[in-house]
Coordinates of C-alpha atoms and ligand atoms in Angstrom, one line a residue:
Chain A
M1102 CA 18.3 18.5 -0.7
L1103 CA 19.2 21.3 -3.1
I1104 CA 17.0 23.5 -5.3
R1105 CA 18.3 21.9 -8.5
E1106 CA 16.9 18.6 -7.4
V1107 CA 13.3 20.0 -7.1
M1108 CA 13.1 22.8 -9.5
H1109 CA 11.5 22.7 -13.0
P1110 CA 14.4 23.3 -15.4
D1111 CA 13.9 25.5 -18.6
P1112 CA 10.8 27.3 -17.4
I1113 CA 8.3 28.8 -19.9
T1114 CA 9.0 32.6 -20.0
I1115 CA 7.5 35.6 -21.7
A1116 CA 8.8 38.9 -23.1
P1117 CA 7.9 42.2 -21.5
D1118 CA 6.1 43.5 -24.6
V1119 CA 3.5 40.7 -24.8
S1120 CA 0.0 41.7 -23.9
L1121 CA -1.7 40.7 -20.6
S1122 CA -4.3 38.8 -22.6
K1123 CA -1.7 36.7 -24.4
A1124 CA 0.1 36.0 -21.2
Y1125 CA -3.1 34.9 -19.6
S1126 CA -3.8 32.4 -22.4
L1127 CA -0.3 31.1 -22.3
M1128 CA -0.7 30.3 -18.6
N1129 CA -4.0 28.6 -19.2
R1130 CA -2.6 26.6 -22.1
E1131 CA 0.5 25.4 -20.1
N1132 CA -1.4 25.1 -16.9
I1133 CA 1.0 27.3 -14.9
R1134 CA 0.6 30.2 -12.6
H1135 CA 4.0 32.0 -12.9
L1136 CA 5.8 33.5 -15.8
P1137 CA 9.3 34.9 -15.5
V1138 CA 9.7 37.9 -17.8
L1139 CA 12.9 37.8 -19.9
E1140 CA 14.4 40.7 -21.9
S1141 CA 17.5 39.9 -24.0
G1142 CA 18.1 36.8 -22.0
K1143 CA 17.9 38.6 -18.6
L1144 CA 15.3 38.2 -16.0
V1145 CA 13.6 41.6 -15.6
G1146 CA 10.4 40.6 -13.8
I1147 CA 7.8 38.0 -12.9
V1148 CA 4.1 37.9 -13.4
T1149 CA 1.5 35.6 -11.8
D1150 CA -2.0 34.7 -12.8
R1151 CA -3.2 36.6 -9.8
D1152 CA -1.3 39.8 -11.0
L1153 CA -3.2 39.5 -14.3
R1154 CA -6.6 38.9 -12.8
L1155 CA -6.2 41.8 -10.2
A1156 CA -4.8 44.2 -12.8
T1157 CA -7.7 43.6 -15.2
S1158 CA -10.5 43.1 -12.7
K1159 CA -13.7 45.2 -13.1
L1160 CA -13.5 45.7 -9.4
A1161 CA -10.2 47.6 -9.7
E1162 CA -10.3 51.4 -9.5
H1163 CA -8.5 51.8 -12.8
P1164 CA -8.5 48.4 -14.5
F1165 CA -5.8 47.7 -17.1
D1166 CA -6.7 47.1 -20.7
P1167 CA -6.0 43.4 -21.6
Q1168 CA -3.9 44.7 -24.5
V1169 CA -1.3 46.6 -22.4
E1170 CA 2.2 45.1 -22.1
I1171 CA 3.2 42.8 -19.4
R1172 CA 5.9 45.2 -18.2
E1173 CA 3.2 47.4 -16.9
V1174 CA 2.0 44.9 -14.3
M1175 CA 5.0 42.6 -13.6
S1176 CA 6.7 42.6 -10.3
H1177 CA 10.4 43.7 -10.2
P1178 CA 13.1 43.5 -9.1
V1179 CA 12.6 39.7 -8.7
R1180 CA 13.8 37.7 -5.7
T1181 CA 15.6 34.6 -6.9
T1182 CA 17.4 31.6 -5.6
H1183 CA 20.4 29.7 -6.8
S1184 CA 20.3 26.1 -7.9
N1185 CA 22.8 25.1 -5.2
D1186 CA 20.8 26.6 -2.4
P1187 CA 19.3 24.2 0.1
V1188 CA 15.5 23.8 -0.3
E1189 CA 14.9 25.1 3.3
M1190 CA 16.5 28.4 2.4
A1191 CA 14.1 28.9 -0.6
T1192 CA 11.2 27.9 1.6
Q1193 CA 12.2 30.5 4.2
I1194 CA 12.4 33.2 1.5
M1195 CA 9.0 32.3 0.1
R1196 CA 7.4 32.3 3.5
E1197 CA 9.0 35.6 4.5
L1198 CA 7.9 37.4 1.4
K1199 CA 4.6 35.5 1.1
I1200 CA 5.3 34.6 -2.5
G1201 CA 4.5 31.4 -4.4
C1202 CA 7.5 30.9 -6.5
L1203 CA 11.2 31.7 -7.0
P1204 CA 13.0 31.8 -10.3
V1205 CA 16.3 30.0 -10.1
V1206 CA 19.1 32.2 -11.5
D1207 CA 22.7 31.0 -11.7
E1208 CA 25.0 33.9 -12.1
T1209 CA 22.9 35.8 -14.7
V1210 CA 21.1 32.9 -16.4
L1211 CA 17.6 31.8 -15.6
V1212 CA 17.9 28.0 -15.2
G1213 CA 14.7 27.0 -13.5
I1214 CA 11.7 27.9 -11.4
V1215 CA 10.6 26.5 -8.0
T1216 CA 7.1 26.8 -6.7
N1217 CA 5.4 26.1 -3.4
A1218 CA 4.1 22.9 -4.8
D1219 CA 7.6 21.7 -5.6
L1220 CA 8.6 22.4 -2.0
L1221 CA 5.6 20.4 -0.7
D1222 CA 6.8 17.5 -3.0
A1223 CA 10.3 18.0 -1.5
M1224 CA 8.8 17.6 1.9
L1225 CA 7.0 14.4 0.9
R1226 CA 10.2 13.0 -0.3
L1227 CA 12.0 13.9 2.9
T1228 CA 9.4 12.0 4.9
G1229 CA 10.0 8.8 2.8
V1230 CA 6.2 8.4 2.4
H1231 CA 6.6 7.2 -1.2
L1232 CA 8.3 4.0 -0.1
P1233 CA 6.4 1.1 1.5
S1234 CA 7.0 1.6 5.2
G1235 CA 5.8 1.5 8.7
R1236 CA 5.9 4.7 10.8
L1237 CA 6.7 5.5 14.4
D1238 CA 6.6 8.7 16.4
I1239 CA 9.4 8.7 19.0
G1240 CA 10.5 10.9 21.9
M1241 CA 14.1 10.9 23.1
P1242 CA 16.4 13.0 25.4
D1243 CA 18.1 15.9 23.6
R1244 CA 21.7 14.7 24.0
P1245 CA 24.5 13.2 21.9
G1246 CA 24.4 9.5 21.2
E1247 CA 20.7 8.9 21.5
L1248 CA 20.0 8.7 17.8
A1249 CA 22.9 6.3 17.4
R1250 CA 21.5 4.1 20.1
L1251 CA 18.1 4.1 18.4
T1252 CA 19.4 3.4 14.9
K1253 CA 21.5 0.5 16.2
I1254 CA 18.3 -1.2 17.4
I1255 CA 16.9 -0.8 13.9
A1256 CA 20.1 -2.0 12.2
D1257 CA 20.2 -5.1 14.5
R1258 CA 16.9 -6.1 13.0
N1259 CA 18.3 -5.6 9.5
I1260 CA 15.6 -3.0 8.8
N1261 CA 16.1 -0.3 6.3
I1262 CA 15.4 3.3 7.3
H1263 CA 13.4 5.3 4.7
S1264 CA 13.5 8.5 6.6
I1265 CA 14.2 10.1 10.0
L1266 CA 12.8 13.5 10.7
T1267 CA 13.7 15.1 14.0
Y1268 CA 12.6 18.3 15.7
S1269 CA 13.0 19.8 19.1
E1270 CA 10.0 20.0 21.3
A1271 CA 10.4 23.4 23.1
G1272 CA 13.6 22.4 24.9
K1273 CA 12.0 19.4 26.5
R1274 CA 13.0 16.5 24.3
M1275 CA 13.6 15.6 20.7
R1276 CA 10.8 14.3 18.7
M1277 CA 11.3 12.0 15.8
V1278 CA 9.2 10.7 12.9
L1279 CA 10.7 7.4 11.7
R1280 CA 9.8 5.6 8.5
V1281 CA 11.2 2.1 8.3
N1282 CA 10.9 -0.8 5.8
T1283 CA 9.3 -3.4 8.1
M1284 CA 6.1 -5.4 8.4
E1285 CA 7.0 -6.0 12.0
I1286 CA 6.5 -2.5 13.3
H1287 CA 5.0 -3.7 16.6
A1288 CA 8.0 -5.8 17.4
L1289 CA 10.4 -3.0 16.5
A1290 CA 8.4 -0.5 18.6
K1291 CA 8.6 -2.9 21.6
D1292 CA 12.4 -3.1 21.2
I1293 CA 12.7 0.7 21.0
C1294 CA 10.5 1.1 24.0
E1295 CA 12.4 -1.4 26.1
A1296 CA 15.6 0.5 25.3
G1297 CA 14.1 3.5 27.1
F1298 CA 12.7 5.6 24.3
E1299 CA 9.2 6.9 24.3
I1300 CA 6.8 5.6 21.6
L1301 CA 4.4 8.6 21.1
W1302 CA 2.5 7.0 18.2
P1303 CA 0.9 4.5 18.0
P1304 CA -0.2 5.1 21.5
H1305 CA -1.0 1.5 22.5
I1306 CA 2.4 -0.2 22.2
I1307 CA 2.8 -1.2 25.8
C1308 CA 6.4 -1.1 26.9
V1309 CA 7.6 -4.2 28.8
K1310 CA 10.3 -3.0 31.2
Chain B
M1441 CA -16.7 -26.4 -11.2
R1442 CA -14.7 -25.7 -8.1
K1443 CA -11.0 -26.3 -8.2
V1444 CA -8.0 -26.1 -5.9
I1445 CA -4.5 -25.4 -7.0
Y1446 CA -1.4 -26.4 -5.1
H1447 CA 2.1 -27.7 -5.7
P1448 CA 4.5 -29.1 -3.1
K1449 CA 7.2 -26.8 -4.6
Y1450 CA 5.4 -23.8 -3.0
K1451 CA 7.3 -24.7 0.1
E1452 CA 10.5 -23.5 -1.5
Y1453 CA 9.4 -20.0 -1.0
D1454 CA 10.9 -20.0 2.5
L1455 CA 12.6 -16.9 3.9
G1456 CA 14.1 -18.6 6.9
P1457 CA 13.1 -20.2 10.2
Q1458 CA 12.5 -16.9 12.0
H1459 CA 10.6 -15.3 9.1
P1460 CA 6.9 -14.8 9.7
F1461 CA 5.9 -15.7 6.1
S1462 CA 6.4 -19.4 6.7
P1463 CA 5.4 -22.4 4.6
V1464 CA 4.4 -24.0 7.9
R1465 CA 1.1 -22.2 7.7
V1466 CA -0.1 -24.1 4.6
K1467 CA 1.5 -27.3 5.9
M1468 CA -0.8 -26.9 9.0
V1469 CA -3.8 -26.5 6.7
L1470 CA -3.0 -29.7 4.7
E1471 CA -2.4 -31.7 7.8
L1472 CA -5.6 -30.4 9.4
L1473 CA -7.6 -31.4 6.3
D1474 CA -5.9 -34.8 6.4
S1475 CA -6.7 -35.3 10.1
L1476 CA -10.3 -34.3 9.4
G1477 CA -10.5 -36.9 6.6
I1478 CA -11.3 -34.2 4.0
P1479 CA -10.0 -35.0 0.5
F1480 CA -7.4 -32.7 -1.0
N1481 CA -7.0 -33.2 -4.7
P1482 CA -5.3 -30.1 -6.2
V1483 CA -4.5 -29.3 -9.7
Q1484 CA -0.7 -28.7 -10.0
P1485 CA 0.7 -25.8 -12.0
E1486 CA 3.8 -26.0 -14.1
L1487 CA 6.8 -23.8 -13.3
I1488 CA 6.8 -20.5 -15.2
S1489 CA 10.0 -18.8 -16.5
A1490 CA 11.4 -15.6 -15.2
D1491 CA 10.5 -13.9 -18.5
R1492 CA 6.8 -14.4 -17.7
L1493 CA 7.2 -12.2 -14.7
K1494 CA 8.6 -9.4 -16.9
E1495 CA 5.0 -8.9 -18.2
I1496 CA 4.3 -7.1 -14.9
H1497 CA 7.7 -6.4 -13.3
E1498 CA 10.6 -4.3 -14.6
P1499 CA 13.0 -6.6 -16.5
D1500 CA 16.0 -5.4 -14.5
Y1501 CA 14.2 -6.1 -11.3
V1502 CA 13.4 -9.7 -12.3
D1503 CA 17.0 -10.2 -13.5
I1504 CA 18.4 -9.1 -10.1
V1505 CA 15.9 -11.2 -8.1
E1506 CA 16.9 -14.3 -10.2
A1507 CA 20.6 -13.6 -9.9
V1508 CA 20.7 -13.2 -6.1
S1509 CA 18.4 -16.1 -5.7
N1510 CA 21.0 -18.2 -7.6
G1511 CA 23.7 -17.0 -5.3
E1512 CA 25.2 -14.5 -7.7
A1513 CA 26.6 -11.4 -6.1
A1514 CA 24.8 -8.2 -7.2
K1515 CA 25.3 -4.7 -6.0
D1516 CA 22.8 -2.1 -5.0
I1517 CA 20.2 -4.7 -4.1
G1518 CA 18.9 -2.3 -1.5
Q1519 CA 17.3 -0.2 -4.2
Y1520 CA 15.2 -3.2 -5.2
G1521 CA 14.1 -3.8 -1.6
L1522 CA 16.2 -6.9 -1.2
G1523 CA 18.5 -7.9 1.6
T1524 CA 16.4 -6.6 4.4
G1525 CA 14.8 -8.3 7.4
D1526 CA 11.5 -8.4 5.5
N1527 CA 13.0 -9.5 2.2
P1528 CA 16.2 -11.3 2.9
V1529 CA 18.1 -12.9 0.1
V1530 CA 17.6 -16.7 0.3
R1531 CA 18.9 -19.3 -2.2
G1532 CA 16.1 -20.5 -4.4
M1533 CA 13.6 -17.9 -3.3
A1534 CA 12.9 -16.7 -6.9
E1535 CA 12.0 -20.2 -8.1
G1536 CA 9.8 -20.7 -5.0
A1537 CA 8.0 -17.5 -5.8
R1538 CA 7.6 -18.5 -9.5
W1539 CA 6.0 -21.8 -8.4
Q1540 CA 3.4 -19.8 -6.5
C1541 CA 2.9 -17.3 -9.3
A1542 CA 2.4 -20.3 -11.6
G1543 CA -0.5 -21.4 -9.4
S1544 CA -2.2 -18.0 -9.6
L1545 CA -1.6 -17.9 -13.3
L1546 CA -3.1 -21.4 -13.7
G1547 CA -6.1 -20.2 -11.7
A1548 CA -6.7 -17.4 -14.1
Q1549 CA -6.4 -19.8 -17.1
L1550 CA -8.9 -22.3 -15.6
L1551 CA -11.4 -19.5 -15.3
I1552 CA -10.7 -18.3 -18.8
N1553 CA -11.0 -21.7 -20.3
G1554 CA -14.2 -22.4 -18.5
Q1555 CA -12.6 -25.4 -16.7
A1556 CA -13.5 -23.8 -13.4
E1557 CA -15.8 -21.2 -12.0
S1558 CA -14.3 -21.1 -8.5
V1559 CA -10.6 -21.5 -7.9
L1560 CA -8.8 -21.6 -4.6
Q1561 CA -5.1 -21.2 -5.0
M1562 CA -3.4 -22.6 -1.8
G1563 CA -0.5 -20.1 -2.1
G1564 CA 0.3 -16.8 -3.6
G1565 CA -1.2 -13.5 -2.6
F1566 CA 2.0 -11.5 -2.9
H1567 CA 0.3 -8.1 -3.0
H1568 CA 3.2 -5.9 -1.8
A1569 CA 5.5 -6.7 -4.7
R1570 CA 5.8 -3.6 -6.8
R1571 CA 6.9 -3.3 -10.4
G1572 CA 10.5 -2.9 -9.5
L1573 CA 10.6 -3.4 -5.7
A1574 CA 10.4 -6.3 -3.3
A1575 CA 8.5 -5.4 -0.3
G1576 CA 6.6 -6.8 2.7
F1577 CA 7.7 -10.5 2.3
C1578 CA 6.8 -10.4 -1.4
L1579 CA 9.0 -10.8 -4.5
Y1580 CA 6.8 -11.4 -7.5
N1581 CA 3.2 -10.2 -7.8
D1582 CA 1.2 -13.4 -8.6
L1583 CA -2.0 -11.5 -8.3
A1584 CA -1.1 -8.9 -10.9
L1585 CA 0.0 -11.7 -13.2
A1586 CA -3.3 -13.5 -12.8
V1587 CA -5.2 -10.3 -13.4
K1588 CA -3.1 -9.5 -16.5
T1589 CA -3.9 -12.9 -18.0
M1590 CA -7.6 -12.1 -17.6
T1591 CA -7.4 -8.6 -19.0
D1592 CA -5.4 -9.9 -21.9
H1593 CA -8.3 -12.1 -22.6
G1594 CA -10.5 -9.0 -22.7
W1595 CA -12.0 -9.3 -19.3
H1596 CA -12.7 -6.6 -16.8
V1597 CA -11.4 -7.8 -13.4
A1598 CA -12.2 -6.8 -9.9
Y1599 CA -9.6 -7.4 -7.2
L1600 CA -10.6 -7.6 -3.6
D1601 CA -7.9 -7.5 -0.9
L1602 CA -8.8 -8.8 2.5
D1603 CA -5.3 -8.9 3.9
V1604 CA -4.9 -6.5 6.9
H1605 CA -2.2 -4.6 5.0
H1606 CA -2.9 -2.4 2.0
G1607 CA -2.6 -4.1 -1.4
D1608 CA -0.2 -1.5 -2.6
G1609 CA 1.6 -3.6 -5.2
V1610 CA -1.5 -4.6 -7.1
Q1611 CA -2.9 -1.1 -6.9
E1612 CA 0.4 0.4 -8.2
I1613 CA 0.5 -1.9 -11.2
Y1614 CA -3.1 -1.2 -12.2
Y1615 CA -3.3 2.4 -11.0
T1616 CA -4.1 3.8 -14.4
S1617 CA -6.0 0.8 -15.8
D1618 CA -9.7 1.0 -16.8
K1619 CA -9.9 -2.7 -17.0
V1620 CA -9.1 -3.4 -13.3
M1621 CA -10.9 -2.3 -10.2
T1622 CA -9.0 -2.8 -7.0
I1623 CA -10.7 -2.7 -3.6
S1624 CA -8.6 -3.0 -0.4
L1625 CA -9.9 -3.1 3.1
H1626 CA -7.0 -2.8 5.6
E1627 CA -5.8 -1.4 8.8
S1628 CA -5.1 2.3 8.3
G1629 CA -1.5 3.0 7.4
E1630 CA -1.0 5.5 10.2
Y1631 CA 1.7 3.3 11.5
I1632 CA 1.6 -0.1 10.0
F1633 CA 3.2 -1.2 6.7
P1634 CA 3.0 -0.1 3.8
G1635 CA 1.7 3.3 5.0
T1636 CA -0.5 3.7 1.9
G1637 CA -4.1 2.9 1.0
W1638 CA -5.6 6.2 1.9
L1639 CA -9.0 7.1 0.7
H1640 CA -7.7 9.7 -1.7
E1641 CA -5.8 7.1 -3.7
L1642 CA -8.5 6.7 -6.3
G1643 CA -6.6 5.8 -9.4
Q1644 CA -5.3 8.0 -12.3
G1645 CA -6.4 8.8 -15.8
M1646 CA -8.6 6.0 -17.1
G1647 CA -8.3 4.2 -13.8
R1648 CA -9.9 7.0 -11.8
S1649 CA -12.5 6.0 -9.3
L1650 CA -11.6 2.3 -9.9
K1651 CA -9.1 2.0 -7.1
L1652 CA -10.9 1.9 -3.8
N1653 CA -9.3 2.0 -0.4
L1654 CA -11.0 1.7 2.9
P1655 CA -8.5 2.3 5.7
L1656 CA -10.0 0.9 8.9
E1657 CA -9.2 2.1 12.4
P1658 CA -6.9 0.0 14.5
Y1659 CA -9.0 -2.3 16.7
T1660 CA -11.9 -2.5 14.2
E1661 CA -14.0 -5.5 15.1
G1662 CA -16.0 -7.9 13.0
D1663 CA -19.3 -6.2 12.8
S1664 CA -17.8 -2.9 11.8
Y1665 CA -15.5 -4.7 9.3
L1666 CA -18.5 -6.5 7.7
E1667 CA -20.6 -3.3 7.5
S1668 CA -17.7 -1.5 5.8
L1669 CA -17.2 -4.4 3.4
R1670 CA -20.9 -4.5 2.5
K1671 CA -21.1 -0.8 2.1
I1672 CA -18.3 -0.6 -0.5
T1673 CA -18.1 -3.9 -2.3
E1674 CA -21.8 -4.3 -3.2
P1675 CA -22.2 -1.0 -5.0
A1676 CA -18.7 -1.2 -6.5
L1677 CA -19.2 -4.7 -8.1
A1678 CA -22.8 -3.9 -9.1
W1679 CA -21.5 -0.9 -11.0
F1680 CA -18.3 -2.4 -12.4
R1681 CA -19.7 -5.9 -13.3
P1682 CA -16.4 -7.6 -13.7
N1683 CA -16.0 -10.8 -15.7
A1684 CA -14.2 -12.3 -12.7
L1685 CA -13.2 -11.5 -9.1
V1686 CA -9.7 -12.1 -7.7
V1687 CA -9.6 -12.2 -3.9
Q1688 CA -6.5 -12.0 -1.8
A1689 CA -7.6 -13.8 1.4
G1690 CA -4.8 -12.9 3.8
A1691 CA -5.7 -14.0 7.3
D1692 CA -3.8 -11.4 9.2
A1693 CA -6.8 -9.4 10.2
H1694 CA -7.4 -12.0 12.9
F1695 CA -7.4 -10.5 16.4
S1696 CA -4.4 -12.7 17.4
D1697 CA -2.2 -11.7 14.6
P1698 CA 1.1 -10.2 15.9
L1699 CA 1.7 -7.9 13.0
A1700 CA -1.6 -5.8 13.0
D1701 CA -4.5 -4.7 15.1
I1702 CA -7.8 -5.6 13.4
M1703 CA -10.0 -7.8 15.5
L1704 CA -11.7 -10.4 13.3
T1705 CA -12.6 -13.8 14.6
T1706 CA -12.9 -17.0 12.6
Q1707 CA -16.7 -16.6 12.9
N1708 CA -16.3 -13.2 11.2
Y1709 CA -14.2 -14.8 8.5
Q1710 CA -16.9 -17.3 7.8
K1711 CA -19.4 -14.5 7.3
I1712 CA -17.0 -12.6 5.1
F1713 CA -16.3 -15.6 2.9
S1714 CA -19.9 -16.5 2.4
Y1715 CA -20.7 -12.8 1.7
I1716 CA -18.0 -12.8 -1.0
F1717 CA -19.3 -16.0 -2.6
S1718 CA -22.7 -14.4 -2.8
L1719 CA -21.3 -11.3 -4.5
V1720 CA -19.5 -13.5 -7.0
E1721 CA -22.7 -15.2 -7.9
K1722 CA -24.6 -11.9 -8.2
Y1723 CA -22.2 -9.6 -9.9
C1724 CA -19.1 -11.4 -11.1
Y1725 CA -20.5 -14.0 -13.6
N1726 CA -19.9 -16.6 -10.9
R1727 CA -16.1 -16.5 -11.5
V1728 CA -13.7 -16.2 -8.6
L1729 CA -10.0 -16.8 -8.0
I1730 CA -8.9 -16.8 -4.4
T1731 CA -5.4 -16.8 -3.2
L1732 CA -3.8 -16.9 0.3
G1733 CA -1.7 -14.1 1.6
G1734 CA -0.5 -12.8 5.0
G1735 CA -1.4 -14.4 8.3
Y1736 CA 1.1 -14.7 11.1
S1737 CA -0.8 -16.2 14.0
F1738 CA -0.2 -19.7 12.9
F1739 CA -3.1 -21.5 14.6
A1740 CA -5.6 -18.8 13.5
T1741 CA -4.3 -18.7 10.0
A1742 CA -4.4 -22.4 9.6
R1743 CA -8.0 -22.5 10.8
I1744 CA -9.1 -19.5 8.6
W1745 CA -7.6 -21.0 5.4
T1746 CA -9.0 -24.5 6.3
L1747 CA -12.4 -22.8 6.7
L1748 CA -12.0 -21.1 3.3
Y1749 CA -11.1 -24.5 1.7
L1750 CA -14.1 -26.2 3.4
M1751 CA -16.5 -23.4 2.3
Q1752 CA -15.2 -23.3 -1.3
Q1753 CA -15.4 -27.1 -1.6
R1754 CA -18.7 -27.1 0.3
Y1755 CA -17.8 -29.3 3.2
E1756 CA -19.3 -29.0 6.7
I1757 CA -17.4 -27.0 9.2
P1758 CA -16.4 -29.3 12.0
A1759 CA -17.1 -28.2 15.6
E1760 CA -13.8 -29.4 17.0
L1761 CA -10.2 -29.7 16.0
P1762 CA -8.7 -33.2 15.8
G1763 CA -6.7 -34.0 18.9
S1764 CA -3.8 -35.5 17.0
W1765 CA -3.4 -32.3 14.9
L1766 CA -3.7 -30.1 18.0
N1767 CA -1.2 -32.0 20.0
R1768 CA 1.4 -32.2 17.3
W1769 CA 1.2 -28.4 16.5
R1770 CA 1.0 -27.3 20.1
K1771 CA 4.3 -29.0 20.6
I1772 CA 5.9 -27.4 17.6
I1773 CA 4.5 -23.9 18.0
G1774 CA 4.2 -23.7 21.7
T1775 CA 1.3 -21.3 21.8
D1776 CA -2.1 -22.7 23.0
A1777 CA -5.1 -23.0 20.8
G1778 CA -8.6 -24.0 21.9
N1779 CA -10.0 -27.4 21.1
N1780 CA -12.8 -25.9 18.9
F1781 CA -12.5 -25.2 15.2
H1782 CA -13.8 -21.7 15.7
D1783 CA -12.6 -19.1 18.2
R1784 CA -14.1 -19.1 21.6
E1785 CA -16.8 -16.6 22.5
K1786 CA -15.4 -13.3 23.9
A1787 CA -12.1 -14.4 22.6
Y1788 CA -10.4 -11.1 23.3
R1789 CA -10.8 -8.3 25.8
K1790 CA -13.4 -5.6 25.3
I1791 CA -12.2 -2.7 23.1
P1792 CA -12.6 0.6 24.9
R1793 CA -13.1 2.8 21.9
K1794 CA -15.5 0.6 20.1
G1795 CA -18.2 3.2 19.5
D1796 CA -15.6 5.8 18.1
I1797 CA -14.0 3.2 15.9
E1798 CA -17.4 2.2 14.4
R1799 CA -18.3 5.8 13.7
V1800 CA -14.9 6.6 12.1
N1801 CA -15.3 3.5 9.8
Q1802 CA -18.8 4.4 8.9
A1803 CA -17.8 7.9 8.0
M1804 CA -14.9 6.6 5.9
A1805 CA -17.1 4.4 3.8
I1806 CA -19.5 7.3 3.1
R1807 CA -16.6 9.5 2.2
L1808 CA -15.3 6.9 -0.2
L1809 CA -18.7 6.5 -1.9
D1810 CA -19.0 10.3 -2.1
A1811 CA -15.6 10.6 -3.7
V1812 CA -16.4 8.2 -6.5
A1813 CA -20.0 9.1 -7.0
G1814 CA -19.3 11.6 -9.8
D1815 CA -17.6 8.9 -11.9
W1816 CA -19.8 6.0 -11.2
L1817 CA -22.6 7.0 -13.5
Ligands
ZN2144 ZN1 -0.6 -8.7 5.4

């Protein structure tokens, strides 16, 4: 999954000479929290609703006047991502820098914006939760061929897989969350169990060996 | 007036001999009624056209379903949920589904015309069919079609889904509607199909707080189920005051059902049905349309739907099952069923987490009522 599949194209932007107060009402009107700052078509900064509120707070030592220009409080230089970057890379950057959005810049042009909410949506899509499905949590040995063995069981029942998420459990085994298009999840779980895989959830599917 | 709807053509919705959604279940009901000497005089619907289904389904979806059902090759049927183990492509399935939709539609019309107050449709209940997606054994959403007929008449409609699976298709189709309240009690989607029906799915826009979901813990038993049902449906219907209630009476919440883990007995079902009839009288202008639905333990399903028929038509519930019927079906199905109409006492093993399960369900009902309280003024 690439950034261009999850980003908002053509984001609302602002010029650096606009006042804090105007920027704030723009955010409220559009119901957004991040404004990329553009000067002659180039991304020169970014400002968030939090930046505005902190800068103008009465609690600040030297609060900014709401009429000062955005350029006074915006963050720059801006960390960006490319529309062909994988979503996990953008997620890593945002986690590392503890920021809530990344403008998407291809070469020198701002083409979109991606926020942490978009990445959560991306995760939901990756889980297949939006499609009617049953769900199993499975444990399997961490070695080649196991996944193929498992998916064959599913294919033999003519069941469609909506998503497979796998992760390693501290070198012990592979864990898998499986979403499959079947009403007969119990029967499938039993087949999987009998083939030697562990059903970790639901806990009560008794394996007949 | 209490009417029953059925057509022999319902049987044509047959997804194959190994498929759980089998016409055998209704056949068992009809033969059981016959063996008991109970009259069965249904009103028969007339087949509806595929265009009728486009009122609730996406036109291209209906076209694809009809095409593959006629044996025409179509590509990318997977994106419509077709050609899977649950929803295989079977010759004539679209027409079979339309026959059953016709029955639910007729049910709605009988209520609207005042020709009936209580209608039992001996088919239908395809609650998983989405606007553009076949799912969970369902092709066309007869329930949504019946509801639409009523809302087109200007009615407010409440939909109550007793099937053990979440009524996701009906909920999806009416998610933003202020004319339709949906209430679904089901086994929580933590692992069973369709994985939706969480408490936070409350509807959108004008439909907010009109879509109610009560996910129940696996191994929920009758008392806890009934308590949950009472806690939610009574205040919901008392507030919404629908012109009619539509009930999907799937029988797969029975303890012996192979597809799910809710532990209702036939005795529980009797209480549930009589409670629903009392709600209909009190809050729904005495109008109800009941359909069938899931139910994959054949002996249990046949008894539950026969029970429903007997209650709706106000016949006595017999103590025993007729021997001829039992012997015949024991031979065909293989599994054993007791000689009594109802389940035996202590029909299943004690549930170890009983107390926890009840507490979780109670808390869930309270959370649901809290979640909608602000909108139910
Ligand atoms: Zn069901």
